Amino acid sequence: MSHIHIPDGVLPWWLWLAGWLVTAALLGLASRRATRAGTRRAVPIIGAVSALVLVSMSSEIVPIAYHVNLTVIAGVLLGPWLGMIAAFIVVLVLALLGHGGITVVGLNTLVIATEIALGWALVRGGTRLFGIAHVRPVAAVSTVLTLAITTTMLVGVVALAGTGAATRETGALDAETLEFRNPFSGGLFSIGLLGHGHEAEEEHEAEAGHDDEGGDAHADEDGHAHGAALSVSRFATVVYTLGPIGWLLEALVTAGVLGYVGRVRPSLLFAGAEGLGRTPRIGDEHGGH
Amino acid sequence: MDVTAVDRSAISGDTLLHRAAPASKLIATGLLLGAVVTVNDPLVAAGVALSLTGAGAAVRLPLRTMLPLALYPALFALIFAFAAAPGPVTGALVVLKAVTAALAVVTLMFSTPYPQVFAPLQRVTPQVVGDALLMTYRSLFILAEKFADLTRAVRLRAGLSARQPVRSAKATVRALGGLLLYSLDLSQREYDILYLRGYEGGLRVSGKRSTDRTADTAAMLYAALILAAVLTFRLAPGLRGYAWIVTVAGAVDLATGLLIGRRRS
């Protein structure tokens, strides 16, 4: 459940475009931070951890057909800024393999980057607070909390999209007016931020006398069609029912892997992969490489 | 998700699409994604998906490897449609949009090597992001091979078995832990190489030119036609009753593509 498996052309254009714009701004900031820290050091680490996440996502845990994400682990290794770049790369490569839409890459990046940043903060903070001996429970609790928060973000995305406009306007262009409809034309109410979006949309449709796409609409007595909304409550019920199974599995895997890392290279839990250059590597004590 | 199969086809394939310039294929994919975003009728979406599959068959792309990858998002789209779509028609549209978009990008990736797809992205992304994309591509295959070796080793020691899920999970976690440490060592080696070569940022991929102008024109014209058809049905609600024509046309495309592909083999 960690990333949005929503295809292209389902979310309204203003939502995925906003996702792209915020992602672009954050990527700019993250790149500046990475360049300041040293491009030569940042590029291989981001590449290796992104590849690790991609490999883990492409492999199933036998026999339950669940793939892990390792986003919390990526957070522990990379921190929030390099993690932002890794999130973008992972989502982009997945989208190029058909796993998630291209238009939702921005929103997906924000969800995964949040997981990475929260994972970094919670595990790093928890390990400092409770000590490295308790890294497994800290990692497990952090993972569950992180995934619960990002799943709520996912529900929030669907809720934002869940007005009549989003359902009728599954594409970018309004068929009747030949215009990109401005979601803010009726103020904040029209995008449902304050809970009146559907009413505003129905008013708009009543004025235009629109028909709904795909025939899922119902007509009122005047013959005006009303766009059916994405069912946010049903969606939330499904993700909050199935989600915890995934959270638990991810928590077990994250706890297991970080427990292993805590035994063999504890410095990684405190300094992350960025600290590799500053600490001697195991086996390198007696010479070069 | 077999990434190596995609790479193998992109690098060693020799189809009409492989001969087209990456830029033309990227434009064609953009037009097809535009069609996916715009389409609002499941029958039209089904027609586009069938036609795309037919085009892939006609140029002899490895459909057996491509189709499972393109159909994979349908599973998640189905869950999303079940959970959120207001009715079966919108649900079908959501699933078809997922499959059609996946077919478009998978066709691109099966006929174009990753670095050539990333090259235009490098021009618009910050240098670190562009370079890290290429480094991810390099590391991905090394780690995928290493993980396959680790899993095989665990399996040979009877560590992975459907009858013992707890033991299997523990073994997989240990393999992932080993892979994590290996990936960090790999990044250290890559750092050493970059240091020795005096890297200061800016890995460049030289753009590949077209070896067949006809292929460029065909790819872009085909995508433009698809977008035009979708827009026509979108902008003329009166045509909604005739959307089945697009599905039939797509089915004809598929049959023709399969015949052409068989003749060429």
Coordinates of C-alpha atoms in Angstrom, one line a residue:
Chain A
M1 CA 0.0 0.0 0.0
S2 CA 3.0 2.3 0.2
H3 CA 2.6 3.7 -3.3
I4 CA -0.3 4.8 -5.3
H5 CA -1.4 2.1 -7.8
I6 CA -3.7 4.5 -9.5
P7 CA -3.4 4.5 -13.3
D8 CA -3.0 7.5 -15.6
G9 CA -6.1 9.5 -16.3
V10 CA -8.1 8.7 -13.2
L11 CA -7.0 11.6 -10.9
P12 CA -7.9 15.1 -12.0
W13 CA -5.2 16.9 -13.8
W14 CA -4.8 19.7 -11.3
L15 CA -4.0 17.1 -8.6
W16 CA -1.3 15.2 -10.4
L17 CA 0.1 18.4 -11.8
A18 CA 0.3 19.8 -8.3
G19 CA 2.1 16.6 -7.3
W20 CA 4.7 17.1 -10.0
L21 CA 5.2 20.7 -9.1
V22 CA 5.8 20.0 -5.4
T23 CA 8.1 17.1 -6.3
A24 CA 10.1 19.3 -8.7
A25 CA 10.5 21.9 -6.0
L26 CA 11.6 19.4 -3.4
L27 CA 13.9 17.7 -5.9
G28 CA 15.6 21.0 -6.5
L29 CA 16.2 21.5 -2.8
A30 CA 17.3 17.9 -2.3
S31 CA 19.8 18.2 -5.2
R32 CA 21.2 21.3 -3.7
R33 CA 21.8 19.5 -0.4
A34 CA 23.3 16.5 -2.2
T35 CA 25.6 18.7 -4.2
R36 CA 26.7 20.5 -1.1
A37 CA 27.5 17.1 0.6
G38 CA 29.5 16.0 -2.5
T39 CA 28.0 14.7 -5.8
R40 CA 30.7 12.1 -6.1
R41 CA 29.7 10.6 -2.7
A42 CA 25.9 11.1 -3.2
V43 CA 25.4 9.6 -6.7
P44 CA 26.7 6.0 -6.0
I45 CA 24.8 5.8 -2.7
I46 CA 21.5 7.0 -4.1
G47 CA 22.0 4.6 -7.1
A48 CA 22.8 1.6 -4.9
V49 CA 19.9 2.2 -2.4
S50 CA 17.4 3.0 -5.2
A51 CA 18.5 -0.2 -6.9
L52 CA 18.1 -2.1 -3.6
V53 CA 14.6 -0.9 -3.2
L54 CA 13.7 -1.8 -6.8
V55 CA 15.2 -5.3 -6.4
S56 CA 13.2 -5.8 -3.2
M57 CA 10.0 -4.6 -4.8
S58 CA 10.5 -7.0 -7.7
S59 CA 11.0 -10.1 -5.4
E60 CA 8.2 -11.8 -3.5
I61 CA 8.4 -13.4 -0.1
V62 CA 7.6 -17.0 -0.7
P63 CA 4.8 -18.2 -0.5
I64 CA 2.6 -15.2 0.4
A65 CA 3.1 -13.3 -2.9
Y66 CA 3.9 -10.0 -1.0
H67 CA 6.7 -7.8 -2.1
V68 CA 8.5 -5.6 0.4
N69 CA 9.4 -1.9 -0.2
L70 CA 12.3 -1.3 2.2
T71 CA 11.5 2.4 2.2
V72 CA 12.1 2.8 5.9
I73 CA 15.5 1.1 5.5
A74 CA 16.2 3.5 2.6
G75 CA 15.4 6.3 4.9
V76 CA 17.8 5.0 7.6
L77 CA 20.6 4.7 5.0
L78 CA 20.0 7.9 3.0
G79 CA 18.2 10.4 5.2
P80 CA 15.4 12.6 4.0
W81 CA 17.1 14.7 1.3
L82 CA 19.0 12.0 -0.6
G83 CA 15.9 9.8 0.1
M84 CA 13.8 12.3 -1.8
I85 CA 16.0 11.8 -4.9
A86 CA 15.9 8.0 -4.4
A87 CA 12.1 8.1 -4.1
F88 CA 11.8 9.9 -7.4
I89 CA 14.1 7.5 -9.2
V90 CA 12.3 4.4 -7.8
V91 CA 8.9 5.7 -8.7
L92 CA 10.0 6.8 -12.2
V93 CA 11.7 3.4 -13.0
L94 CA 8.6 1.6 -11.7
A95 CA 6.3 3.8 -13.9
L96 CA 8.5 3.0 -16.9
L97 CA 7.8 -0.7 -16.2
G98 CA 4.1 0.0 -16.1
H99 CA 3.9 -0.2 -12.3
G100 CA 1.9 3.0 -11.5
G101 CA 1.0 5.8 -13.9
I102 CA 3.5 8.3 -15.4
T103 CA 1.2 11.2 -14.5
V104 CA 1.1 10.1 -10.8
V105 CA 4.9 9.9 -10.5
G106 CA 4.8 13.2 -8.6
L107 CA 2.2 12.2 -6.1
N108 CA 3.9 8.7 -5.7
T109 CA 7.2 10.4 -5.1
L110 CA 5.7 12.5 -2.3
V111 CA 4.2 9.4 -0.6
I112 CA 7.4 7.4 -0.8
A113 CA 9.6 10.4 0.2
T114 CA 7.3 10.9 3.2
E115 CA 7.9 7.2 4.1
I116 CA 11.6 7.6 3.8
A117 CA 11.7 10.8 5.8
L118 CA 9.4 9.5 8.6
G119 CA 11.3 6.1 8.6
W120 CA 14.6 8.0 9.0
A121 CA 13.3 10.2 11.8
L122 CA 11.5 7.5 13.8
V123 CA 14.2 4.8 13.6
R124 CA 17.1 7.2 14.1
G125 CA 15.3 8.9 17.1
G126 CA 14.1 5.6 18.5
T127 CA 17.5 4.0 18.3
R128 CA 19.1 6.9 20.1
L129 CA 16.4 6.9 22.7
F130 CA 16.2 3.2 23.5
G131 CA 19.6 2.0 22.4
I132 CA 20.8 -0.2 19.6
A133 CA 19.8 -3.4 21.5
H134 CA 16.2 -2.5 20.9
V135 CA 16.5 -1.7 17.2
R136 CA 14.1 -4.5 16.1
P137 CA 11.1 -3.3 18.0
V138 CA 11.9 0.4 17.2
A139 CA 12.1 -0.5 13.5
A140 CA 8.9 -2.5 13.6
V141 CA 6.9 0.2 15.4
S142 CA 8.4 2.9 13.2
T143 CA 7.5 1.0 10.0
V144 CA 3.8 0.5 11.1
L145 CA 3.5 4.2 12.1
T146 CA 5.1 5.3 8.8
L147 CA 2.9 3.1 6.7
A148 CA -0.2 4.1 8.6
I149 CA 0.5 7.7 8.0
T150 CA 1.3 7.3 4.3
T151 CA -1.8 5.1 3.7
T152 CA -3.8 8.0 5.2
M153 CA -2.0 10.3 2.7
L154 CA -3.2 7.9 0.0
V155 CA -6.8 8.1 1.2
G156 CA -6.3 11.9 1.4
V157 CA -5.3 11.9 -2.3
V158 CA -8.4 10.0 -3.2
A159 CA -10.6 12.2 -1.0
L160 CA -9.2 15.3 -2.8
A161 CA -9.9 13.7 -6.1
G162 CA -13.2 12.2 -5.0
T163 CA -15.5 15.0 -6.1
G164 CA -17.9 14.6 -9.0
A165 CA -15.4 16.5 -11.1
A166 CA -12.7 13.9 -10.6
T167 CA -15.0 11.1 -11.6
R168 CA -16.6 12.8 -14.6
E169 CA -13.4 14.5 -15.6
T170 CA -11.2 11.4 -15.7
G171 CA -9.3 13.1 -18.5
A172 CA -7.6 16.5 -18.6
L173 CA -10.0 18.2 -21.0
D174 CA -13.6 19.1 -20.5
A175 CA -15.4 17.6 -23.4
E176 CA -18.3 20.0 -23.4
T177 CA -16.5 23.3 -22.9
L178 CA -13.1 22.4 -24.5
E179 CA -11.5 23.9 -21.5
F180 CA -9.3 22.8 -18.7
R181 CA -11.7 23.3 -15.9
N182 CA -10.2 25.4 -13.1
P183 CA -10.7 23.5 -9.9
F184 CA -10.6 26.8 -7.9
S185 CA -13.2 28.5 -10.0
G186 CA -15.8 28.1 -7.3
G187 CA -13.3 28.8 -4.5
L188 CA -11.9 26.1 -2.2
F189 CA -15.4 24.6 -2.0
S190 CA -15.2 23.3 -5.5
I191 CA -12.4 20.9 -4.8
G192 CA -14.0 19.6 -1.7
L193 CA -11.5 20.8 0.8
L194 CA -14.2 22.0 3.1
G195 CA -16.6 19.2 2.4
H196 CA -19.0 20.9 0.0
G197 CA -17.2 20.0 -3.2
H198 CA -19.9 17.7 -4.5
E199 CA -22.6 20.2 -4.0
A200 CA -20.7 22.8 -5.9
E201 CA -20.0 20.3 -8.7
E202 CA -23.6 19.3 -8.9
E203 CA -24.5 23.0 -9.3
H204 CA -21.9 23.3 -12.0
E205 CA -23.3 20.3 -13.8
A206 CA -26.9 21.4 -13.4
E207 CA -25.9 24.7 -15.1
A208 CA -24.1 22.9 -17.9
G209 CA -26.6 20.1 -18.3
H210 CA -23.7 17.6 -18.6
D211 CA -23.9 13.9 -19.1
D212 CA -21.6 11.7 -17.1
E213 CA -18.8 9.7 -18.7
G214 CA -19.2 6.0 -19.1
G215 CA -22.8 5.9 -18.2
D216 CA -22.4 5.6 -14.4
A217 CA -24.3 8.8 -13.8
H218 CA -27.9 9.1 -12.7
A219 CA -30.3 11.7 -14.1
D220 CA -32.5 13.8 -11.9
E221 CA -36.1 14.8 -12.7
D222 CA -35.0 17.7 -14.9
G223 CA -32.9 15.4 -17.0
H224 CA -29.6 16.7 -15.6
A225 CA -27.0 14.1 -15.0
H226 CA -25.0 14.0 -11.7
G227 CA -21.5 12.7 -11.8
A228 CA -21.0 9.9 -9.3
A229 CA -18.1 10.4 -6.9
L230 CA -15.1 8.2 -6.2
S231 CA -16.2 6.4 -3.0
V232 CA -13.7 7.6 -0.5
S233 CA -15.3 5.8 2.4
R234 CA -15.3 2.5 0.5
F235 CA -11.7 3.1 -0.6
A236 CA -10.7 3.9 3.0
T237 CA -12.4 0.8 4.3
V238 CA -10.5 -1.4 1.8
V239 CA -7.1 0.1 2.4
Y240 CA -7.5 0.2 6.2
T241 CA -8.6 -3.5 6.1
L242 CA -5.9 -4.8 3.7
G243 CA -3.2 -2.3 4.7
P244 CA -2.4 -3.5 8.2
I245 CA -1.5 -7.0 6.8
G246 CA 1.1 -5.3 4.6
W247 CA 2.3 -3.0 7.4
L248 CA 2.9 -6.0 9.6
L249 CA 4.8 -7.9 7.0
E250 CA 6.9 -4.8 6.1
A251 CA 7.5 -4.2 9.8
L252 CA 8.8 -7.8 10.3
V253 CA 11.1 -7.6 7.3
T254 CA 12.4 -4.1 8.3
A255 CA 12.9 -5.2 11.9
G256 CA 14.8 -8.3 10.7
V257 CA 17.0 -6.5 8.2
L258 CA 17.8 -3.6 10.6
G259 CA 18.4 -6.1 13.4
Y260 CA 21.0 -7.8 11.1
V261 CA 22.5 -4.4 10.2
G262 CA 22.6 -3.5 13.9
R263 CA 24.7 -6.6 14.6
V264 CA 27.2 -6.4 11.7
R265 CA 27.4 -2.6 11.0
P266 CA 25.8 -0.6 13.8
S267 CA 27.3 2.7 12.6
L268 CA 24.9 2.6 9.6
L269 CA 22.0 3.0 12.0
F270 CA 23.4 6.2 13.4
A271 CA 25.3 7.8 10.5
G272 CA 23.5 6.2 7.5
A273 CA 25.3 5.4 4.3
E274 CA 26.6 8.9 4.0
G275 CA 29.0 8.1 6.9
L276 CA 30.6 5.3 4.9
G277 CA 33.5 7.5 3.8
R278 CA 34.2 8.7 7.3
T279 CA 34.3 5.3 9.0
P280 CA 36.8 2.5 8.1
R281 CA 35.1 -0.4 6.3
I282 CA 35.3 -3.9 7.8
G283 CA 38.1 -5.7 6.2
D284 CA 39.9 -2.5 5.2
E285 CA 41.8 -2.1 8.4
H286 CA 45.1 -3.6 7.0
G287 CA 45.3 -2.1 3.6
G288 CA 43.6 -0.5 0.7
H289 CA 41.0 -2.0 -1.6
Chain B
M1 CA 9.0 -8.0 -12.9
D2 CA 12.0 -9.3 -14.9
V3 CA 14.0 -6.1 -15.5
T4 CA 16.8 -8.1 -17.3
A5 CA 14.3 -9.3 -19.9
V6 CA 13.3 -5.7 -20.7
D7 CA 17.0 -4.7 -21.0
R8 CA 17.8 -7.7 -23.2
S9 CA 15.0 -6.9 -25.6
A10 CA 15.9 -3.2 -25.7
I11 CA 19.5 -3.7 -26.4
S12 CA 19.6 -6.8 -28.6
G13 CA 16.2 -6.5 -30.4
D14 CA 16.1 -5.6 -34.1
T15 CA 12.6 -4.5 -34.9
L16 CA 11.2 -1.5 -36.8
L17 CA 10.7 0.3 -33.4
H18 CA 14.3 -0.5 -32.4
R19 CA 15.5 1.4 -35.5
A20 CA 13.5 4.5 -34.6
A21 CA 15.1 7.4 -32.8
P22 CA 14.5 7.4 -29.0
A23 CA 13.2 11.0 -29.3
S24 CA 10.5 9.9 -31.8
K25 CA 9.5 7.0 -29.5
L26 CA 9.3 9.3 -26.5
I27 CA 7.0 11.7 -28.4
A28 CA 4.9 8.8 -29.6
T29 CA 4.6 7.5 -26.0
G30 CA 3.7 11.0 -24.8
L31 CA 0.9 11.1 -27.4
L32 CA -0.4 7.7 -26.3
L33 CA -0.3 8.7 -22.6
G34 CA -2.3 11.8 -23.7
A35 CA -4.8 9.4 -25.3
V36 CA -5.0 7.4 -22.1
V37 CA -5.6 10.5 -20.0
T38 CA -8.2 11.8 -22.3
V39 CA -10.2 8.6 -23.1
N40 CA -13.5 8.4 -21.3
D41 CA -15.2 5.4 -22.9
P42 CA -14.2 1.8 -22.0
L43 CA -14.9 0.6 -25.5
V44 CA -12.5 3.2 -27.0
A45 CA -9.9 2.3 -24.3
A46 CA -10.3 -1.4 -25.2
G47 CA -9.8 -0.6 -28.9
V48 CA -6.6 1.3 -28.2
A49 CA -5.2 -1.5 -26.0
L50 CA -6.0 -4.1 -28.7
S51 CA -4.5 -1.9 -31.4
L52 CA -1.3 -1.4 -29.3
T53 CA -0.9 -5.1 -28.8
G54 CA -1.4 -5.6 -32.6
A55 CA 1.2 -3.0 -33.3
G56 CA 3.6 -4.8 -31.0
A57 CA 2.9 -8.1 -32.7
A58 CA 3.3 -6.6 -36.2
V59 CA 6.8 -5.4 -35.4
R60 CA 7.6 -8.7 -33.6
L61 CA 8.3 -7.4 -30.1
P62 CA 8.4 -10.2 -27.5
L63 CA 4.7 -10.1 -26.5
R64 CA 5.0 -13.1 -24.2
T65 CA 7.3 -11.2 -22.0
M66 CA 5.7 -7.8 -22.5
L67 CA 2.0 -8.7 -21.9
P68 CA 2.4 -10.0 -18.3
L69 CA 4.3 -6.8 -17.4
A70 CA 1.6 -4.7 -19.1
L71 CA -1.2 -6.7 -17.4
Y72 CA 0.4 -6.5 -13.9
P73 CA -1.0 -3.0 -13.2
A74 CA -4.5 -4.3 -14.0
L75 CA -4.5 -6.2 -10.7
F76 CA -3.9 -3.1 -8.7
A77 CA -6.3 -1.1 -10.9
L78 CA -8.9 -3.7 -10.2
I79 CA -8.5 -3.3 -6.5
F80 CA -8.7 0.4 -6.8
A81 CA -11.7 0.2 -9.1
F82 CA -13.4 -2.2 -6.7
A83 CA -12.6 0.1 -3.8
A84 CA -13.3 3.5 -5.3
A85 CA -15.1 3.5 -8.6
P86 CA -18.8 4.4 -8.5
G87 CA -19.9 1.7 -11.0
P88 CA -18.8 -1.1 -13.2
V89 CA -18.4 1.1 -16.3
T90 CA -16.0 3.5 -14.6
G91 CA -14.3 0.5 -13.0
A92 CA -13.7 -1.1 -16.4
L93 CA -12.4 2.3 -17.7
V94 CA -9.9 2.5 -14.8
V95 CA -8.6 -1.0 -15.4
L96 CA -8.4 -0.4 -19.2
K97 CA -6.6 2.9 -18.7
A98 CA -4.0 1.1 -16.5
V99 CA -3.4 -1.6 -19.1
T100 CA -3.2 0.8 -22.0
A101 CA -0.8 3.1 -20.3
A102 CA 1.4 0.2 -19.2
L103 CA 1.3 -1.2 -22.8
A104 CA 2.5 2.2 -24.1
V105 CA 5.5 2.5 -21.7
V106 CA 6.4 -1.2 -21.8
T107 CA 6.5 -1.0 -25.6
L108 CA 8.9 2.0 -25.3
M109 CA 11.1 0.2 -22.7
F110 CA 11.2 -3.0 -24.8
S111 CA 12.5 -1.2 -27.8
T112 CA 14.7 1.5 -26.2
P113 CA 17.7 1.0 -23.9
Y114 CA 17.3 2.8 -20.5
P115 CA 20.1 5.2 -20.9
Q116 CA 18.5 6.5 -24.1
V117 CA 15.2 7.0 -22.2
F118 CA 17.0 8.8 -19.4
A119 CA 19.1 11.0 -21.7
P120 CA 16.3 13.6 -22.3
L121 CA 15.4 13.4 -18.6
Q122 CA 18.9 14.4 -17.7
R123 CA 18.4 17.7 -19.6
V124 CA 15.5 18.7 -17.4
T125 CA 16.5 17.2 -14.0
P126 CA 19.2 18.5 -11.7
Q127 CA 22.6 16.9 -12.4
V128 CA 22.6 14.7 -9.3
V129 CA 19.2 13.2 -10.2
G130 CA 20.2 12.5 -13.8
D131 CA 23.5 10.9 -12.7
A132 CA 21.8 8.9 -10.0
L133 CA 19.3 7.6 -12.5
L134 CA 22.1 6.2 -14.6
M135 CA 23.9 4.8 -11.5
T136 CA 20.7 3.1 -10.4
Y137 CA 20.4 1.5 -13.8
R138 CA 23.9 0.1 -13.5
S139 CA 23.5 -1.1 -9.9
L140 CA 20.1 -2.6 -10.5
F141 CA 21.4 -5.4 -12.7
I142 CA 24.3 -6.1 -10.4
L143 CA 22.0 -6.3 -7.4
A144 CA 19.3 -8.3 -9.2
E145 CA 22.0 -10.9 -10.1
K146 CA 23.4 -10.9 -6.6
F147 CA 20.0 -11.4 -5.0
A148 CA 19.2 -14.2 -7.5
D149 CA 22.4 -15.9 -6.4
L150 CA 21.6 -15.4 -2.7
T151 CA 18.1 -16.7 -3.1
R152 CA 19.4 -19.7 -5.1
A153 CA 21.9 -20.5 -2.4
V154 CA 19.2 -20.3 0.3
R155 CA 16.9 -22.5 -1.8
L156 CA 19.6 -25.1 -2.3
R157 CA 20.0 -25.3 1.4
A158 CA 16.3 -25.9 1.6
G159 CA 15.7 -22.6 3.2
L160 CA 12.9 -21.5 1.0
S161 CA 9.9 -23.8 1.0
A162 CA 6.2 -23.1 0.7
R163 CA 5.6 -25.6 3.5
Q164 CA 7.6 -23.6 6.0
P165 CA 6.6 -19.9 5.6
V166 CA 8.3 -18.7 8.7
R167 CA 11.6 -20.3 7.8
S168 CA 11.3 -19.0 4.3
A169 CA 10.6 -15.5 5.5
K170 CA 13.6 -15.6 7.8
A171 CA 15.8 -16.8 5.0
T172 CA 14.6 -14.1 2.6
V173 CA 15.2 -11.4 5.3
R174 CA 18.7 -12.7 5.8
A175 CA 19.3 -12.6 2.0
L176 CA 17.9 -9.0 1.9
G177 CA 20.2 -8.0 4.8
G178 CA 23.2 -9.5 2.9
L179 CA 22.1 -7.7 -0.2
L180 CA 21.9 -4.4 1.7
L181 CA 25.5 -4.7 2.9
Y182 CA 26.6 -5.7 -0.6
S183 CA 24.8 -2.7 -2.1
L184 CA 26.7 -0.4 0.2
D185 CA 30.0 -2.0 -0.7
L186 CA 29.0 -1.6 -4.3
S187 CA 28.4 2.1 -3.8
Q188 CA 31.8 2.4 -2.2
R189 CA 33.4 0.7 -5.2
E190 CA 31.5 3.0 -7.5
Y191 CA 32.7 6.0 -5.5
D192 CA 36.3 4.8 -5.8
I193 CA 35.9 4.4 -9.6
L194 CA 34.3 7.9 -9.9
Y195 CA 37.1 9.3 -7.8
L196 CA 39.8 7.7 -9.9
R197 CA 38.2 9.0 -13.1
G198 CA 38.0 12.5 -11.7
Y199 CA 34.2 12.7 -11.7
E200 CA 32.8 16.0 -10.6
G201 CA 29.2 15.5 -11.8
G202 CA 27.7 15.2 -15.2
L203 CA 27.5 11.6 -16.6
R204 CA 26.6 12.1 -20.2
V205 CA 24.7 9.8 -22.5
S206 CA 25.2 10.4 -26.2
G207 CA 21.9 10.5 -28.0
K208 CA 21.1 7.8 -30.5
R209 CA 20.1 8.8 -34.0
S210 CA 17.5 7.2 -36.1
T211 CA 18.6 4.5 -38.6
D212 CA 15.2 4.4 -40.3
R213 CA 13.2 7.6 -40.9
T214 CA 10.2 5.5 -41.9
A215 CA 10.1 4.0 -38.4
D216 CA 10.2 7.5 -36.8
T217 CA 7.3 8.7 -39.0
A218 CA 5.3 5.5 -38.5
A219 CA 5.6 5.5 -34.7
M220 CA 4.6 9.2 -34.4
L221 CA 1.8 9.0 -37.0
Y222 CA 0.4 5.9 -35.3
A223 CA 0.3 7.5 -31.9
A224 CA -1.1 10.8 -33.3
L225 CA -3.9 8.8 -35.0
I226 CA -4.8 7.0 -31.8
L227 CA -4.9 10.4 -29.9
A228 CA -7.0 11.9 -32.7
A229 CA -9.5 9.0 -32.5
V230 CA -9.8 9.3 -28.7
L231 CA -10.2 13.0 -28.9
T232 CA -12.9 12.7 -31.6
F233 CA -15.0 10.4 -29.3
R234 CA -14.3 12.6 -26.3
L235 CA -15.3 15.9 -28.0
A236 CA -18.3 14.5 -29.9
P237 CA -20.7 13.0 -27.3
G238 CA -23.0 12.1 -30.2
L239 CA -20.5 9.5 -31.3
R240 CA -20.8 7.6 -28.0
G241 CA -23.1 5.0 -29.4
Y242 CA -20.5 4.1 -32.0
A243 CA -17.6 3.5 -29.7
W244 CA -17.8 -0.2 -30.4
I245 CA -16.4 0.6 -33.9
V246 CA -13.1 1.5 -32.2
T247 CA -13.1 -1.8 -30.3
V248 CA -13.7 -3.7 -33.5
A249 CA -11.0 -1.7 -35.3
G250 CA -8.6 -2.6 -32.4
A251 CA -9.5 -6.2 -32.7
V252 CA -8.8 -6.1 -36.5
D253 CA -5.5 -4.4 -35.8
L254 CA -4.6 -7.1 -33.4
A255 CA -5.5 -9.9 -35.9
T256 CA -3.6 -8.2 -38.7
G257 CA -0.6 -7.6 -36.4
L258 CA -0.5 -11.2 -35.4
L259 CA -0.7 -12.3 -39.1
I260 CA 2.1 -9.9 -40.1
G261 CA 4.2 -10.9 -37.2
R262 CA 3.8 -14.6 -38.0
R263 CA 4.7 -14.1 -41.7
R264 CA 7.8 -12.2 -40.8
S265 CA 9.0 -15.0 -38.5

